[in-house]
Amino acid sequence: MLVGAALAVYGLDQLSKYLVVTNLTEGEVVQVLGPVLQWQFVRNPGAAFSLASGMTWIFTILAAGVITFIVWFARRIHSIAWALVFGLLLGGVLGNLTDRLLREPSFGLGHVIDFISTPWMLPAIYNVADIAIVSSMVLFMILTIRGVGLDGTRESKRSDAARDAEAAGDAEATGGPAAPAPGAATADGADGAAAGEGKTPLAGTQLAAES
């Protein structure tokens, strides 16, 4: 799931940027759904949504670090939801990092292609990679708030399982035959006493008869 999501995001991001560069004029605005959705081709030297435009090298290094971390951390993920989180993040970061490494003006300082404009919602212009990155952050917060672990289980269920395992371990540590219940021991003693008392008169009667 992680690899599939990353490849899907990366492929869609790079394809959309290719179509924008080859078909639109920089700065041109194309009305798609009026003021709701527009295409506007811009080159962004900064981060997502055109933030911090003078820090291109820093974002290039950070993106490489994020990708390295995800690749290293992926082996710990055993949940479809968490795999989707890191897959969206990986695909989005890879998409924008490709622009920074390979596009003008130079290696590592390339400008990211942005083209999606939704003036009614955001003043910034963004791309498919940005959408994937933001979506991964939203899903990350949802899973964290709900207490979903990397294995897909909820925090409450893991706590219950841990308590059950601890109780089972304590029972095994103090193993051996169970002590008889106090009531059972008293009953056994009473039966024995009654049996003993019953034998004494019978033995006396037999002796009297023989004499």
mmCIF file of C-alpha atoms in Angstrom, residues 15-137:
data_model
loop_
_atom_site.group_PDB
_atom_site.id
_atom_site.type_symbol
_atom_site.label_atom_id
_atom_site.label_comp_id
_atom_site.label_asym_id
_atom_site.label_seq_id
_atom_site.Cartn_x
_atom_site.Cartn_y
_atom_site.Cartn_z
ATOM 1 C CA LEU A 15 2.135 13.902 -15.459
ATOM 2 C CA SER A 16 0.044 16.911 -14.475
ATOM 3 C CA LYS A 17 3.139 19.137 -14.326
ATOM 4 C CA TYR A 18 4.251 17.933 -17.749
ATOM 5 C CA LEU A 19 0.849 18.780 -19.224
ATOM 6 C CA VAL A 20 0.899 22.212 -17.592
ATOM 7 C CA VAL A 21 4.391 23.091 -18.830
ATOM 8 C CA THR A 22 3.675 21.922 -22.380
ATOM 9 C CA ASN A 23 0.192 23.405 -22.742
ATOM 10 C CA LEU A 24 -0.051 26.544 -20.600
ATOM 11 C CA THR A 25 1.744 29.859 -20.691
ATOM 12 C CA GLU A 26 3.372 30.888 -17.427
ATOM 13 C CA GLY A 27 1.044 33.214 -15.539
ATOM 14 C CA GLU A 28 -1.937 32.300 -17.721
ATOM 15 C CA VAL A 29 -5.230 31.699 -15.909
ATOM 16 C CA VAL A 30 -7.623 29.075 -17.276
ATOM 17 C CA GLN A 31 -11.154 29.029 -15.876
ATOM 18 C CA VAL A 32 -12.176 25.452 -15.108
ATOM 19 C CA LEU A 33 -15.124 25.991 -12.764
ATOM 20 C CA GLY A 34 -15.236 29.758 -12.673
ATOM 21 C CA PRO A 35 -13.892 31.166 -9.391
ATOM 22 C CA VAL A 36 -14.119 27.731 -7.755
ATOM 23 C CA LEU A 37 -11.283 26.060 -9.688
ATOM 24 C CA GLN A 38 -8.694 27.576 -12.018
ATOM 25 C CA TRP A 39 -5.424 26.545 -13.655
ATOM 26 C CA GLN A 40 -2.648 29.104 -13.247
ATOM 27 C CA PHE A 41 0.904 28.104 -14.210
ATOM 28 C CA VAL A 42 3.531 29.497 -11.816
ATOM 29 C CA ARG A 43 7.045 28.454 -10.808
ATOM 30 C CA ASN A 44 7.500 28.253 -7.043
ATOM 31 C CA PRO A 45 10.996 28.424 -5.485
ATOM 32 C CA GLY A 46 9.632 27.822 -1.974
ATOM 33 C CA ALA A 47 7.677 25.207 -0.057
ATOM 34 C CA ALA A 48 4.104 24.022 -0.417
ATOM 35 C CA PHE A 49 1.603 26.777 -1.230
ATOM 36 C CA SER A 50 4.481 29.115 -2.214
ATOM 37 C CA LEU A 51 5.735 29.529 1.363
ATOM 38 C CA ALA A 52 9.326 30.610 2.188
ATOM 39 C CA SER A 53 10.329 31.219 -1.425
ATOM 40 C CA GLY A 54 13.923 32.130 -0.547
ATOM 41 C CA MET A 55 14.799 28.811 1.122
ATOM 42 C CA THR A 56 14.944 26.397 -1.816
ATOM 43 C CA TRP A 57 18.151 24.600 -0.767
ATOM 44 C CA ILE A 58 16.854 24.063 2.760
ATOM 45 C CA PHE A 59 13.654 22.460 1.472
ATOM 46 C CA THR A 60 15.662 20.274 -0.895
ATOM 47 C CA ILE A 61 17.734 18.932 2.010
ATOM 48 C CA LEU A 62 14.672 18.499 4.234
ATOM 49 C CA ALA A 63 12.842 16.613 1.491
ATOM 50 C CA ALA A 64 15.774 14.232 1.061
ATOM 51 C CA GLY A 65 15.801 13.665 4.822
ATOM 52 C CA VAL A 66 12.068 12.932 4.919
ATOM 53 C CA ILE A 67 12.380 10.405 2.099
ATOM 54 C CA THR A 68 15.289 8.665 3.836
ATOM 55 C CA PHE A 69 13.318 8.463 7.083
ATOM 56 C CA ILE A 70 10.210 7.015 5.399
ATOM 57 C CA VAL A 71 12.223 4.335 3.594
ATOM 58 C CA TRP A 72 13.918 3.369 6.878
ATOM 59 C CA PHE A 73 10.691 3.499 8.911
ATOM 60 C CA ALA A 74 8.508 1.604 6.415
ATOM 61 C CA ARG A 75 9.393 -1.832 7.822
ATOM 62 C CA ARG A 76 7.624 -0.980 11.078
ATOM 63 C CA ILE A 77 4.301 -0.209 9.428
ATOM 64 C CA HIS A 78 1.742 -3.041 9.502
ATOM 65 C CA SER A 79 -1.429 -1.016 9.002
ATOM 66 C CA ILE A 80 -3.099 -0.074 5.723
ATOM 67 C CA ALA A 81 -4.095 3.334 7.081
ATOM 68 C CA TRP A 82 -0.574 4.185 8.240
ATOM 69 C CA ALA A 83 0.872 2.852 4.993
ATOM 70 C CA LEU A 84 -1.442 5.256 3.156
ATOM 71 C CA VAL A 85 -0.238 8.146 5.352
ATOM 72 C CA PHE A 86 3.424 7.546 4.582
ATOM 73 C CA GLY A 87 2.714 6.625 0.955
ATOM 74 C CA LEU A 88 0.956 9.943 0.315
ATOM 75 C CA LEU A 89 3.749 11.810 2.082
ATOM 76 C CA LEU A 90 6.481 9.961 0.198
ATOM 77 C CA GLY A 91 4.855 10.485 -3.200
ATOM 78 C CA GLY A 92 4.253 14.170 -2.554
ATOM 79 C CA VAL A 93 7.752 14.871 -1.264
ATOM 80 C CA LEU A 94 9.294 12.950 -4.169
ATOM 81 C CA GLY A 95 7.199 14.906 -6.668
ATOM 82 C CA ASN A 96 8.328 18.307 -5.450
ATOM 83 C CA LEU A 97 11.906 17.137 -4.838
ATOM 84 C CA THR A 98 12.130 16.043 -8.480
ATOM 85 C CA ASP A 99 11.264 19.594 -9.527
ATOM 86 C CA ARG A 100 13.866 21.100 -7.197
ATOM 87 C CA LEU A 101 16.568 18.787 -8.487
ATOM 88 C CA LEU A 102 15.838 18.784 -12.222
ATOM 89 C CA ARG A 103 14.052 21.989 -13.174
ATOM 90 C CA GLU A 104 15.358 25.490 -13.799
ATOM 91 C CA PRO A 105 17.276 27.449 -12.710
ATOM 92 C CA SER A 106 19.754 24.830 -11.423
ATOM 93 C CA PHE A 107 20.228 21.509 -9.646
ATOM 94 C CA GLY A 108 18.894 21.690 -6.101
ATOM 95 C CA LEU A 109 17.465 25.155 -6.711
ATOM 96 C CA GLY A 110 14.786 24.214 -9.224
ATOM 97 C CA HIS A 111 11.385 25.867 -9.031
ATOM 98 C CA VAL A 112 8.366 23.665 -8.341
ATOM 99 C CA ILE A 113 5.531 23.746 -10.881
ATOM 100 C CA ASP A 114 2.258 24.906 -9.300
ATOM 101 C CA PHE A 115 -0.998 25.298 -11.193
ATOM 102 C CA ILE A 116 -4.080 24.579 -9.048
ATOM 103 C CA SER A 117 -5.874 27.723 -7.912
ATOM 104 C CA THR A 118 -8.942 27.802 -5.654
ATOM 105 C CA PRO A 119 -9.356 31.504 -4.803
ATOM 106 C CA TRP A 120 -12.483 30.918 -2.712
ATOM 107 C CA MET A 121 -10.542 28.623 -0.351
ATOM 108 C CA LEU A 122 -6.831 29.552 -0.505
ATOM 109 C CA PRO A 123 -4.940 32.491 -1.955
ATOM 110 C CA ALA A 124 -1.988 30.205 -2.758
ATOM 111 C CA ILE A 125 -1.428 28.141 -5.903
ATOM 112 C CA TYR A 126 -0.470 24.509 -5.416
ATOM 113 C CA ASN A 127 -0.088 21.125 -7.136
ATOM 114 C CA VAL A 128 -0.948 17.441 -6.768
ATOM 115 C CA ALA A 129 2.091 16.776 -4.561
ATOM 116 C CA ASP A 130 0.999 19.510 -2.142
ATOM 117 C CA ILE A 131 -2.478 17.986 -1.913
ATOM 118 C CA ALA A 132 -0.982 14.581 -1.103
ATOM 119 C CA ILE A 133 1.298 16.028 1.591
ATOM 120 C CA VAL A 134 -1.539 17.913 3.291
ATOM 121 C CA SER A 135 -3.832 14.866 3.040
ATOM 122 C CA SER A 136 -1.186 12.714 4.731
ATOM 123 C CA MET A 137 -0.948 15.218 7.592
#
